[in-house]
Short mmCIF file of C-alpha atoms in Angstrom, two decimals:
data_model
loop_
_atom_site.label_atom_id
_atom_site.label_comp_id
_atom_site.label_asym_id
_atom_site.label_seq_id
_atom_site.Cartn_x
_atom_site.Cartn_y
_atom_site.Cartn_z
CA MET A 6 25.76 -5.09 -3.31
CA THR A 7 27.09 -2.27 -5.53
CA MET A 8 25.30 1.03 -5.00
CA ASN A 9 23.19 2.27 -7.91
CA ASN A 10 21.92 5.80 -8.46
CA LEU A 11 18.29 5.95 -7.41
CA ASN A 12 16.33 8.34 -9.62
CA LEU A 13 12.88 9.48 -8.45
CA TYR A 14 10.28 11.84 -9.85
CA ASN A 15 9.89 14.68 -7.38
CA THR A 16 6.44 16.29 -7.55
CA LEU A 17 7.86 19.38 -5.84
CA GLU A 18 10.45 19.95 -8.58
CA LYS A 19 8.33 18.46 -11.41
CA LYS A 20 11.27 16.36 -12.62
CA ILE A 21 13.28 13.20 -12.03
CA SER A 22 16.31 13.76 -9.80
CA VAL A 23 19.01 11.62 -8.23
CA PHE A 24 18.04 10.70 -4.69
CA ASN A 25 20.64 11.74 -2.13
CA PRO A 26 19.53 11.17 1.46
CA ILE A 27 20.08 13.72 4.20
CA ASP A 28 21.81 11.01 6.23
CA LYS A 29 23.07 7.95 4.33
CA ASN A 30 23.02 6.00 7.59
CA ASP A 31 19.31 6.60 8.15
CA VAL A 32 16.98 7.25 5.23
CA ARG A 33 13.68 8.67 6.51
CA MET A 34 10.35 8.20 4.73
CA TYR A 35 6.74 9.07 5.55
CA ALA A 36 3.67 7.72 3.73
CA CYS A 37 0.08 8.75 4.32
CA GLY A 38 -1.97 5.84 5.65
CA PRO A 39 -5.71 5.14 5.81
CA THR A 40 -8.63 6.92 7.43
CA VAL A 41 -10.08 3.95 9.28
CA TYR A 42 -13.82 3.89 8.70
CA ASP A 43 -14.09 1.14 6.06
CA PHE A 44 -12.19 -1.61 4.24
CA ILE A 45 -9.48 -0.36 1.91
CA HIS A 46 -10.19 -0.73 -1.81
CA ILE A 47 -7.85 -1.58 -4.68
CA GLY A 48 -7.12 2.14 -5.22
CA ASN A 49 -6.07 2.55 -1.58
CA ALA A 50 -3.88 -0.52 -1.89
CA ARG A 51 -1.80 0.83 -4.77
CA PRO A 52 0.36 3.26 -2.73
CA LEU A 53 0.70 0.65 0.02
CA VAL A 54 2.23 -1.82 -2.43
CA VAL A 55 4.25 0.61 -4.59
CA PHE A 56 5.90 2.40 -1.69
CA ASP A 57 6.49 -0.92 0.05
CA VAL A 58 8.68 -1.83 -2.94
CA LEU A 59 10.50 1.50 -2.55
CA VAL A 60 11.17 0.79 1.13
CA ARG A 61 12.51 -2.67 0.23
CA LEU A 62 14.76 -1.10 -2.41
CA LEU A 63 16.05 1.56 -0.01
CA ARG A 64 16.81 -1.07 2.61
CA LYS A 65 18.90 -2.92 0.05
CA MET A 66 20.83 0.26 -0.73
CA TYR A 67 21.25 1.82 2.72
CA PRO A 68 22.07 0.44 6.19
CA LYS A 69 18.93 1.85 7.81
CA VAL A 70 15.54 3.10 6.65
CA THR A 71 13.00 4.59 9.04
CA TYR A 72 9.57 4.09 7.50
CA VAL A 73 6.54 5.84 9.03
CA ARG A 74 2.96 5.30 7.86
CA ASN A 75 0.22 6.97 9.88
CA ILE A 76 -3.35 6.01 10.72
CA THR A 77 -6.08 8.67 10.80
CA ASP A 78 -8.41 7.51 13.55
CA ILE A 79 -10.21 10.81 14.17
CA ASP A 80 -12.23 12.18 11.27
CA ASP A 81 -15.78 13.25 10.41
CA LYS A 82 -16.15 10.21 8.10
CA ILE A 83 -15.37 7.94 11.04
CA ASN A 84 -17.89 9.75 13.25
CA LYS A 85 -20.59 9.45 10.56
CA ARG A 86 -19.97 5.75 9.93
CA ALA A 87 -20.05 4.91 13.65
CA THR A 88 -23.38 6.72 13.94
CA GLU A 89 -24.76 4.82 10.94
CA LYS A 90 -23.67 1.49 12.45
CA LYS A 91 -24.85 2.53 15.91
CA ILE A 92 -21.55 1.52 17.50
CA LYS A 93 -18.87 3.32 19.45
CA ILE A 94 -16.23 5.16 17.42
CA SER A 95 -13.52 3.19 19.24
CA GLU A 96 -15.18 -0.08 18.19
CA LEU A 97 -15.26 1.02 14.55
CA THR A 98 -11.63 2.16 14.44
CA LYS A 99 -10.36 -0.91 16.30
CA GLU A 100 -12.10 -3.30 13.89
CA THR A 101 -11.14 -1.30 10.80
CA ILE A 102 -7.46 -1.13 11.83
CA LYS A 103 -7.50 -4.90 12.37
CA ASN A 104 -8.96 -5.39 8.88
CA PHE A 105 -6.40 -2.99 7.41
CA HIS A 106 -3.51 -4.91 8.96
CA ASN A 107 -4.91 -8.20 7.65
CA ASP A 108 -5.18 -6.75 4.14
CA CYS A 109 -1.63 -5.36 4.30
CA LYS A 110 -0.33 -8.75 5.39
CA SER A 111 -2.17 -10.51 2.56
CA LEU A 112 -0.66 -8.05 0.06
CA GLY A 113 2.81 -8.88 1.36
CA ASN A 114 3.53 -5.41 2.73
CA LEU A 115 6.22 -4.87 5.33
CA TYR A 116 5.09 -3.41 8.64
CA PRO A 117 6.32 0.20 9.02
CA ASP A 118 8.85 1.06 11.71
CA PHE A 119 6.27 3.41 13.22
CA GLU A 120 2.52 3.48 12.66
CA PRO A 121 1.38 6.51 14.69
CA ARG A 122 -2.31 7.18 15.27
CA ALA A 123 -3.67 10.71 15.37
CA THR A 124 -5.49 10.19 18.68
CA ASP A 125 -2.19 9.26 20.37
CA HIS A 126 -0.56 12.55 19.30
CA ILE A 127 -3.01 15.23 20.39
CA ASN A 128 -0.35 16.90 22.58
CA GLU A 129 2.06 17.20 19.64
CA ILE A 130 -0.74 18.55 17.45
CA ILE A 131 -1.76 21.18 20.02
CA GLU A 132 1.87 22.18 20.49
CA MET A 133 2.36 22.75 16.75
CA ILE A 134 -0.87 24.77 16.50
CA GLU A 135 0.27 26.96 19.40
CA ILE A 136 3.56 27.64 17.57
CA LEU A 137 1.69 28.59 14.38
CA ILE A 138 -0.54 31.01 16.32
CA SER A 139 2.42 32.59 18.13
CA LYS A 140 4.20 33.18 14.80
CA GLY A 141 1.17 34.78 13.20
CA PHE A 142 0.43 32.00 10.70
CA ALA A 143 -2.80 30.86 12.39
CA TYR A 144 -5.71 32.55 14.15
CA VAL A 145 -8.58 31.66 16.47
CA SER A 146 -12.17 32.26 15.41
CA SER A 147 -15.34 31.00 17.13
CA GLY A 148 -13.50 28.13 18.80
CA ASN A 149 -11.81 27.15 15.54
CA VAL A 150 -8.14 27.57 14.74
CA LEU A 151 -7.33 28.23 11.10
CA PHE A 152 -4.17 28.51 9.05
CA SER A 153 -3.90 31.74 7.07
CA VAL A 154 -2.70 30.58 3.65
CA GLU A 155 -1.84 34.08 2.46
CA LYS A 156 0.79 34.31 5.19
CA TYR A 157 2.80 31.48 3.56
CA LYS A 158 4.20 32.91 0.35
CA LYS A 159 5.15 29.52 -1.16
CA TYR A 160 1.63 28.12 -0.86
CA GLY A 161 0.77 26.28 -4.08
CA LEU A 162 4.33 25.33 -5.01
CA LEU A 163 3.67 21.59 -4.78
CA SER A 164 0.47 21.55 -6.82
CA GLY A 165 1.76 24.20 -9.23
CA ARG A 166 -1.35 26.36 -8.96
CA SER A 167 -1.88 29.85 -7.62
CA LEU A 168 -3.99 30.37 -4.54
CA LYS A 169 -6.55 32.25 -6.64
CA ASP A 170 -6.87 29.33 -9.06
CA MET A 171 -7.16 26.81 -6.24
CA ILE A 172 -9.97 28.73 -4.57
CA SER A 173 -11.91 29.42 -7.77
CA GLY A 174 -11.46 25.85 -9.00
CA SER A 175 -12.65 24.09 -5.86
CA ARG A 176 -15.69 24.06 -3.63
CA VAL A 177 -14.25 25.90 -0.64
CA ASP A 178 -16.29 26.19 2.52
CA VAL A 179 -16.61 29.95 2.90
CA ALA A 180 -17.59 29.86 6.57
CA GLU A 181 -18.19 33.04 8.55
CA TYR A 182 -15.34 32.22 10.92
CA LYS A 183 -12.78 32.28 8.07
CA ASP A 184 -10.80 35.42 7.27
CA LYS A 185 -10.22 34.14 3.73
CA PRO A 186 -11.98 31.36 1.76
CA GLY A 187 -8.77 29.31 1.36
CA ASP A 188 -7.88 29.22 5.06
CA PHE A 189 -8.03 25.69 6.45
CA ILE A 190 -8.89 24.14 9.80
CA LEU A 191 -6.22 23.19 12.32
CA TRP A 192 -8.59 22.67 15.26
CA LYS A 193 -12.38 22.67 15.55
CA PRO A 194 -14.89 22.48 18.41
CA SER A 195 -16.48 19.17 19.40
CA THR A 196 -19.96 18.67 20.73
CA GLU A 197 -20.47 16.30 23.64
CA ASP A 198 -21.47 13.44 21.33
CA LEU A 199 -18.20 13.66 19.35
CA PRO A 200 -14.61 12.86 20.33
CA GLY A 201 -12.82 15.83 21.83
CA TRP A 202 -9.81 16.92 23.87
CA ASN A 203 -9.20 19.91 26.07
CA SER A 204 -7.12 22.62 24.43
CA PRO A 205 -6.33 26.34 24.88
CA TRP A 206 -9.24 27.00 22.48
CA GLY A 207 -11.78 24.79 24.22
CA ARG A 208 -12.81 21.17 23.85
CA GLY A 209 -12.28 20.05 20.28
CA ARG A 210 -10.47 17.87 17.80
CA PRO A 211 -7.77 18.37 15.15
CA GLY A 212 -8.30 19.01 11.47
CA TRP A 213 -7.08 16.38 9.03
CA HIS A 214 -3.86 17.99 7.73
CA ILE A 215 -2.17 18.93 11.01
CA GLU A 216 -1.80 15.33 12.23
CA CYS A 217 0.74 14.37 9.54
CA SER A 218 2.83 17.49 10.17
CA ALA A 219 2.96 16.78 13.90
CA MET A 220 3.65 13.05 13.61
CA SER A 221 6.25 13.26 10.83
CA LYS A 222 8.15 15.81 12.91
CA LYS A 223 8.09 13.57 15.96
CA TYR A 224 9.36 10.43 14.23
CA LEU A 225 11.45 11.82 11.36
CA GLY A 226 12.44 15.35 12.35
CA GLU A 227 11.68 18.77 10.89
CA GLN A 228 13.10 17.80 7.50
CA PHE A 229 13.25 14.29 6.06
CA ASP A 230 13.92 12.50 2.79
CA ILE A 231 10.69 11.24 1.23
CA HIS A 232 6.99 11.95 1.66
CA ALA A 233 4.71 9.62 -0.33
CA GLY A 234 1.02 9.29 -1.07
CA GLY A 235 -1.65 9.17 -3.74
CA LEU A 236 -2.07 11.76 -6.48
CA ASP A 237 -5.30 12.96 -4.87
CA LEU A 238 -3.37 14.07 -1.76
CA ILE A 239 -1.26 16.71 -3.54
CA PHE A 240 -3.97 19.30 -2.94
CA PRO A 241 -5.05 20.15 -0.39
CA HIS A 242 -3.53 17.65 2.04
CA HIS A 243 0.15 17.71 1.14
CA GLU A 244 0.07 21.38 0.17
CA ASN A 245 -1.28 22.15 3.63
CA GLU A 246 1.24 19.88 5.34
CA ILE A 247 4.11 21.78 3.75
CA ALA A 248 2.65 25.14 4.77
CA GLN A 249 2.11 24.08 8.39
CA SER A 250 5.45 22.35 8.83
CA CYS A 251 7.63 24.97 7.16
CA CYS A 252 5.96 27.81 9.04
CA ALA A 253 6.04 26.05 12.42
CA ASN A 254 9.62 24.81 12.04
CA ASP A 255 11.12 27.89 10.33
CA SER A 256 12.30 25.61 7.53
CA GLU A 257 12.43 25.98 3.76
CA VAL A 258 11.59 22.33 3.11
CA MET A 259 9.51 19.67 4.87
CA ALA A 260 10.56 16.69 2.72
CA ASN A 261 13.18 16.68 -0.04
CA PHE A 262 11.23 14.33 -2.30
CA TRP A 263 7.45 14.15 -2.79
CA LEU A 264 6.24 10.97 -4.52
CA HIS A 265 2.68 10.44 -5.75
CA ASN A 266 1.13 7.38 -7.38
CA GLY A 267 -1.49 7.60 -10.12
CA TYR A 268 -5.15 6.70 -9.84
CA VAL A 269 -6.65 3.25 -10.19
CA THR A 270 -9.51 3.42 -12.68
CA SER A 271 -12.62 1.31 -13.12
CA GLU A 272 -14.45 1.59 -16.44
CA GLY A 273 -12.36 4.66 -17.20
CA GLU A 274 -13.27 6.49 -13.98
CA LYS A 275 -11.11 7.06 -10.91
CA MET A 276 -11.96 4.44 -8.30
CA SER A 277 -13.31 6.02 -5.12
CA LYS A 278 -15.69 5.32 -2.26
CA SER A 279 -17.66 8.48 -3.05
CA LEU A 280 -18.44 7.18 -6.57
CA GLY A 281 -19.22 3.71 -5.29
CA ASN A 282 -17.19 2.09 -8.08
CA PHE A 283 -14.66 0.41 -5.84
CA THR A 284 -13.79 -3.17 -4.96
CA THR A 285 -12.33 -3.82 -1.53
CA ILE A 286 -9.22 -5.90 -0.95
CA ASN A 287 -11.22 -7.94 1.53
CA GLU A 288 -13.68 -8.95 -1.20
CA LEU A 289 -10.93 -9.76 -3.69
CA LEU A 290 -9.10 -11.98 -1.20
CA PHE A 291 -11.99 -14.44 -1.30
CA GLN A 292 -11.23 -15.02 -4.98
CA PHE A 293 -7.54 -14.23 -5.43
CA ASN A 294 -4.32 -14.77 -3.56
CA GLY A 295 -3.04 -11.45 -2.15
CA GLU A 296 0.18 -11.93 -4.07
CA ALA A 297 -1.74 -11.87 -7.37
CA ILE A 298 -3.34 -8.57 -6.33
CA ARG A 299 0.11 -7.20 -5.47
CA TYR A 300 1.50 -8.30 -8.83
CA ALA A 301 -1.39 -6.64 -10.69
CA LEU A 302 -0.74 -3.37 -8.86
CA LEU A 303 2.91 -3.44 -9.95
CA GLN A 304 2.22 -4.05 -13.65
CA ALA A 305 1.84 -0.36 -14.50
CA HIS A 306 4.34 2.38 -13.64
CA TYR A 307 3.32 3.86 -10.32
CA ARG A 308 2.83 7.39 -11.71
CA ALA A 309 0.60 6.17 -14.57
CA PRO A 310 -3.11 5.35 -14.26
CA LEU A 311 -3.85 1.69 -13.57
CA SER A 312 -6.94 0.12 -15.12
CA PHE A 313 -8.39 -2.48 -12.76
CA SER A 314 -10.48 -5.51 -13.69
CA LYS A 315 -10.97 -9.07 -12.52
CA LYS A 316 -9.40 -10.11 -15.82
CA SER A 317 -6.19 -8.27 -14.92
CA LEU A 318 -6.03 -10.26 -11.69
CA GLU A 319 -6.51 -13.52 -13.55
CA GLU A 320 -3.65 -12.56 -15.86
CA ALA A 321 -1.50 -11.59 -12.86
CA LYS A 322 -2.18 -15.00 -11.31
CA LYS A 323 -1.06 -16.76 -14.52
CA SER A 324 2.10 -14.63 -14.70
CA LEU A 325 2.96 -15.46 -11.12
CA SER A 326 2.34 -19.15 -11.73
CA ARG A 327 4.92 -18.99 -14.51
CA LEU A 328 7.47 -17.41 -12.15
CA TYR A 329 6.70 -19.91 -9.41
CA ARG A 330 7.38 -22.87 -11.70
CA ALA A 331 10.77 -21.39 -12.61
CA VAL A 332 11.92 -21.13 -8.96
CA ASP A 333 10.57 -24.46 -7.77
CA GLY A 334 13.09 -25.87 -5.30
CA PHE A 335 15.14 -22.68 -5.00
CA GLU A 336 15.62 -20.60 -1.84
CA VAL A 337 16.92 -17.02 -1.47
CA ASN A 338 20.69 -17.23 -0.94
CA GLY A 339 22.16 -13.96 -2.22
CA ASN A 340 21.63 -10.54 -3.78
CA PRO A 341 18.88 -9.67 -6.27
CA ASP A 342 19.53 -9.58 -10.00
CA LYS A 343 21.51 -6.41 -10.86
CA GLU A 344 19.47 -5.61 -13.97
CA LEU A 345 16.24 -5.85 -12.02
CA ILE A 346 17.62 -3.47 -9.38
CA ILE A 347 18.68 -1.01 -12.11
CA ASN A 348 15.08 -1.04 -13.38
CA LEU A 349 13.71 -0.29 -9.91
CA CYS A 350 16.26 2.50 -9.48
CA ASP A 351 14.74 4.10 -12.58
CA ASP A 352 11.88 5.82 -10.70
CA ILE A 353 10.54 2.53 -9.30
CA ASN A 354 9.95 1.09 -12.76
CA THR A 355 8.14 -2.07 -11.69
CA PRO A 356 6.90 -2.96 -15.23
CA LYS A 357 10.52 -3.17 -16.40
CA ALA A 358 11.47 -5.11 -13.27
CA LEU A 359 8.67 -7.62 -13.90
CA ALA A 360 9.73 -7.90 -17.54
CA ARG A 361 13.24 -8.70 -16.32
CA ALA A 362 11.77 -11.33 -13.98
CA HIS A 363 10.08 -13.00 -16.95
CA TYR A 364 13.32 -12.88 -18.95
CA LEU A 365 15.01 -14.74 -16.10
CA THR A 366 12.10 -17.18 -16.16
CA ASP A 367 12.62 -17.79 -19.88
CA GLN A 368 16.27 -18.59 -19.26
CA ALA A 369 15.43 -20.78 -16.28
CA ASN A 370 12.98 -22.73 -18.44
CA LYS A 371 15.82 -23.31 -20.88
CA GLY A 372 17.82 -24.90 -18.08
CA SER A 373 19.69 -21.97 -16.51
CA LYS A 374 19.86 -22.62 -12.78
CA GLU A 375 21.77 -19.36 -12.40
CA CYS A 376 18.82 -17.36 -13.75
CA ALA A 377 16.36 -19.30 -11.60
CA GLN A 378 18.48 -18.43 -8.57
CA LYS A 379 18.67 -14.76 -9.59
CA LEU A 380 14.89 -14.70 -9.92
CA LYS A 381 14.38 -16.21 -6.48
CA ASN A 382 16.93 -13.82 -4.97
CA SER A 383 14.98 -10.90 -6.47
CA SER A 384 11.67 -12.03 -5.02
CA LYS A 385 12.00 -10.28 -1.67
CA ILE A 386 12.60 -6.85 -3.16
CA LEU A 387 9.42 -7.18 -5.24
CA GLY A 388 7.51 -8.84 -2.41
CA VAL A 389 6.47 -11.84 -4.53
CA LEU A 390 7.31 -15.58 -4.70
CA SER A 391 7.08 -15.56 -0.92
CA GLN A 392 5.74 -19.10 -0.55
CA SER A 393 6.72 -22.48 -1.87
CA THR A 394 5.77 -23.37 -5.43
CA GLU A 395 3.73 -26.28 -4.13
CA ARG A 396 1.76 -24.07 -1.76
CA TRP A 397 1.13 -21.44 -4.43
CA PHE A 398 -0.62 -23.93 -6.70
CA LYS A 399 -2.85 -25.16 -3.89
CA PHE A 400 -4.61 -21.82 -3.43
CA GLU A 401 -8.39 -22.21 -3.53
CA LYS A 402 -10.85 -19.59 -4.76
CA LYS A 403 -13.49 -18.86 -2.15
CA ASP A 404 -16.65 -16.82 -2.08
CA ASN A 405 -17.68 -14.42 0.67
CA GLN A 406 -19.16 -17.28 2.69
CA ASN A 407 -15.67 -18.80 2.69
CA GLN A 408 -16.94 -21.77 0.69
CA SER A 409 -15.17 -23.34 -2.25
CA LEU A 410 -16.34 -22.19 -5.69
CA ASP A 411 -14.44 -24.59 -7.86
CA ILE A 412 -13.23 -27.45 -5.71
CA ALA A 413 -15.35 -30.03 -3.91
CA LEU A 414 -12.51 -31.62 -1.96
CA THR A 415 -10.43 -30.50 0.99
CA GLU A 416 -6.62 -30.63 0.83
CA LYS A 417 -6.70 -33.65 3.12
CA GLU A 418 -9.09 -35.46 0.77
CA ILE A 419 -6.91 -34.61 -2.24
CA ASP A 420 -3.83 -35.93 -0.46
CA GLU A 421 -5.71 -39.11 0.40
CA LEU A 422 -6.64 -39.61 -3.28
CA ILE A 423 -3.01 -39.04 -4.29
CA LEU A 424 -1.94 -41.69 -1.77
CA LYS A 425 -4.56 -44.15 -3.18
CA ARG A 426 -3.25 -43.42 -6.69
CA GLN A 427 0.31 -44.10 -5.52
CA ILE A 428 -0.73 -47.42 -3.99
CA ALA A 429 -2.60 -48.30 -7.20
CA LYS A 430 0.51 -47.56 -9.27
CA GLU A 431 2.66 -49.68 -6.94
CA ASN A 432 0.15 -52.53 -7.41
CA LYS A 433 0.28 -51.89 -11.18
CA ASP A 434 -3.44 -51.01 -11.12
CA TYR A 435 -2.92 -48.29 -13.72
CA THR A 436 -6.61 -48.12 -14.64
CA ASN A 437 -7.54 -47.04 -11.10
CA ALA A 438 -4.55 -44.67 -10.96
CA ASP A 439 -5.64 -43.01 -14.21
CA GLN A 440 -9.23 -42.72 -12.98
CA ILE A 441 -8.05 -40.84 -9.88
CA ARG A 442 -5.97 -38.49 -12.03
CA GLU A 443 -8.99 -37.84 -14.30
CA GLN A 444 -11.27 -37.31 -11.29
CA LEU A 445 -8.94 -34.60 -9.98
CA LEU A 446 -8.43 -33.08 -13.43
CA LYS A 447 -12.20 -32.49 -13.72
CA LEU A 448 -11.84 -30.35 -10.61
CA ASP A 449 -9.02 -28.35 -12.30
CA ILE A 450 -6.41 -30.12 -10.15
CA ILE A 451 -3.27 -31.09 -12.01
CA LEU A 452 -0.91 -33.75 -10.63
CA GLU A 453 2.84 -33.55 -11.18
CA ASP A 454 4.86 -36.66 -10.48
CA LYS A 455 8.26 -35.88 -8.97
CA PRO A 456 11.04 -38.44 -8.38
CA ASP A 457 10.20 -38.66 -4.66
CA LYS A 458 6.56 -37.54 -4.48
CA THR A 459 3.48 -36.36 -6.35
CA ILE A 460 2.39 -32.74 -5.93
CA TRP A 461 -0.81 -31.04 -7.07
CA ARG A 462 -1.75 -27.57 -8.22
CA LYS A 463 -4.74 -25.68 -9.55
CA SER A 464 -4.81 -25.28 -13.32
#
C-alpha cells in the first residue's frame, strides 16, 4: 500500500511530529506491561488496546516491527498480595500472567515479539547498575543502590517539571540512606522471606524503574523508536527510565517518541486499584464480548480521558453489530480503506477511523459491495470484526458463575428448534413454525432466513 506520513504526539517534545524510524527496515517499540499481582482493569486495558492498533498500523507501513511489552513479576505489591493469599509468590505471578494473557486474547491484542520478565533479567539489571555506579550516577548506601537525580542535568524534561517542583509536589520517601530526597532506588536489600538475588551489594532485588531500562536495551538497543505507556507513568517511571538509560549508555536519547494514553474515568474519577473504583476485564467478559470492550476503548482519542460505564459497552456492542451485518459473507482479501488509514496516521485517531468504518457501513447498506469489502479489509488493523457475523450474534451474556442470564437454551437446543421449524415449514405447518419463532423471540433470539439456511442472533 502507499506510504502515508504517520504523525504522533511526542510527550518529550510536547508536540505532534512526523514519525521517522531509526531503521525503516525494523521499527522498534517498547510498551510498559503489567505488574502481575491482580487482574487487569479497564484502565489497564486501554494502553494494551490503543498501542496494539499502533503496532498493527506500523506493520502495515513497514516491513518489520519489533514490539516488546514487559512483565513486572518482582514488586512489593506482588509480595504483599502473596502474603495476604498465603501462597507462594511464584504461584501468584504464574496464575496472574495466565489471566493477563487470557484477557489480552479476549481483547484481540496481538502477542508481542518479546515479553521479557524482570526476574529473567537480573544479570542485565545488575550490569546496568554497576555501570551507573562506575560513572558516578549512582551510589551505595546501607545495602541500597540509588540513582542521584542531580547528576543528570536533563532530569524532568519529559514531565516538564523542575526537580524542586517534583520533590515538593510529591510524597517522597526521605529515607536516611538517601543523599537527596529525589534519589530513587535501583537495588534494595531482601530479607530471607522475600525474593532476592546475590549482587555486589548483597542479597537483594531490583527497584521498579531499572528493569525497563535493562530489558529495552537488550531487545531494542540503546536507542529505539517508540516508548509507550499510560499517562500516570510519565513521572516518575518514564522520567527515571530516561535518566538511567541515557547515563548508563552515554546517549542523548533513550526513545525518539514517547506516547502516553489518557486516564479511564469512573464517575469522574481516575480508575485505579488504590481507589477501588475499577472493574476488571475478567468480570466484564462474563457480560460482554471482548471485542465490544475493545471497541469501547477505541471510541475516544487515546490522549483524551475516557469515561467508562456499562452503558458505553452496550452502545459499543450495538455499533459492532451494525458493522458485522454490513460485512456478512465477506472475507479479508486486500488492503485497508485508505481514508481509514489516513485517520489512524493522524496521531492514532481511532474515533475518526471508527466514524469512517460507519460511513462504509452506510454505503454497504445501500448496496455497495465495494464499501463492504473495504470495511472488512480494514478490520484487522482495528482488531475488530474478527469472527463471522453468525458467530458474533450468538454471543451469550454470562454471570460470574458462567451461567446464562438471558437465555434458557443451549446453542444445540436452539439449532434443534430451528430444524423443527424448518421441517414444519416444509410440511406447510406454518402455525407451528411461527410458534417456534415466537418462542425464540421471547428469549431475545432473532431468526434470519437465508436462501440456503436459517441463522440466529441475539437482539
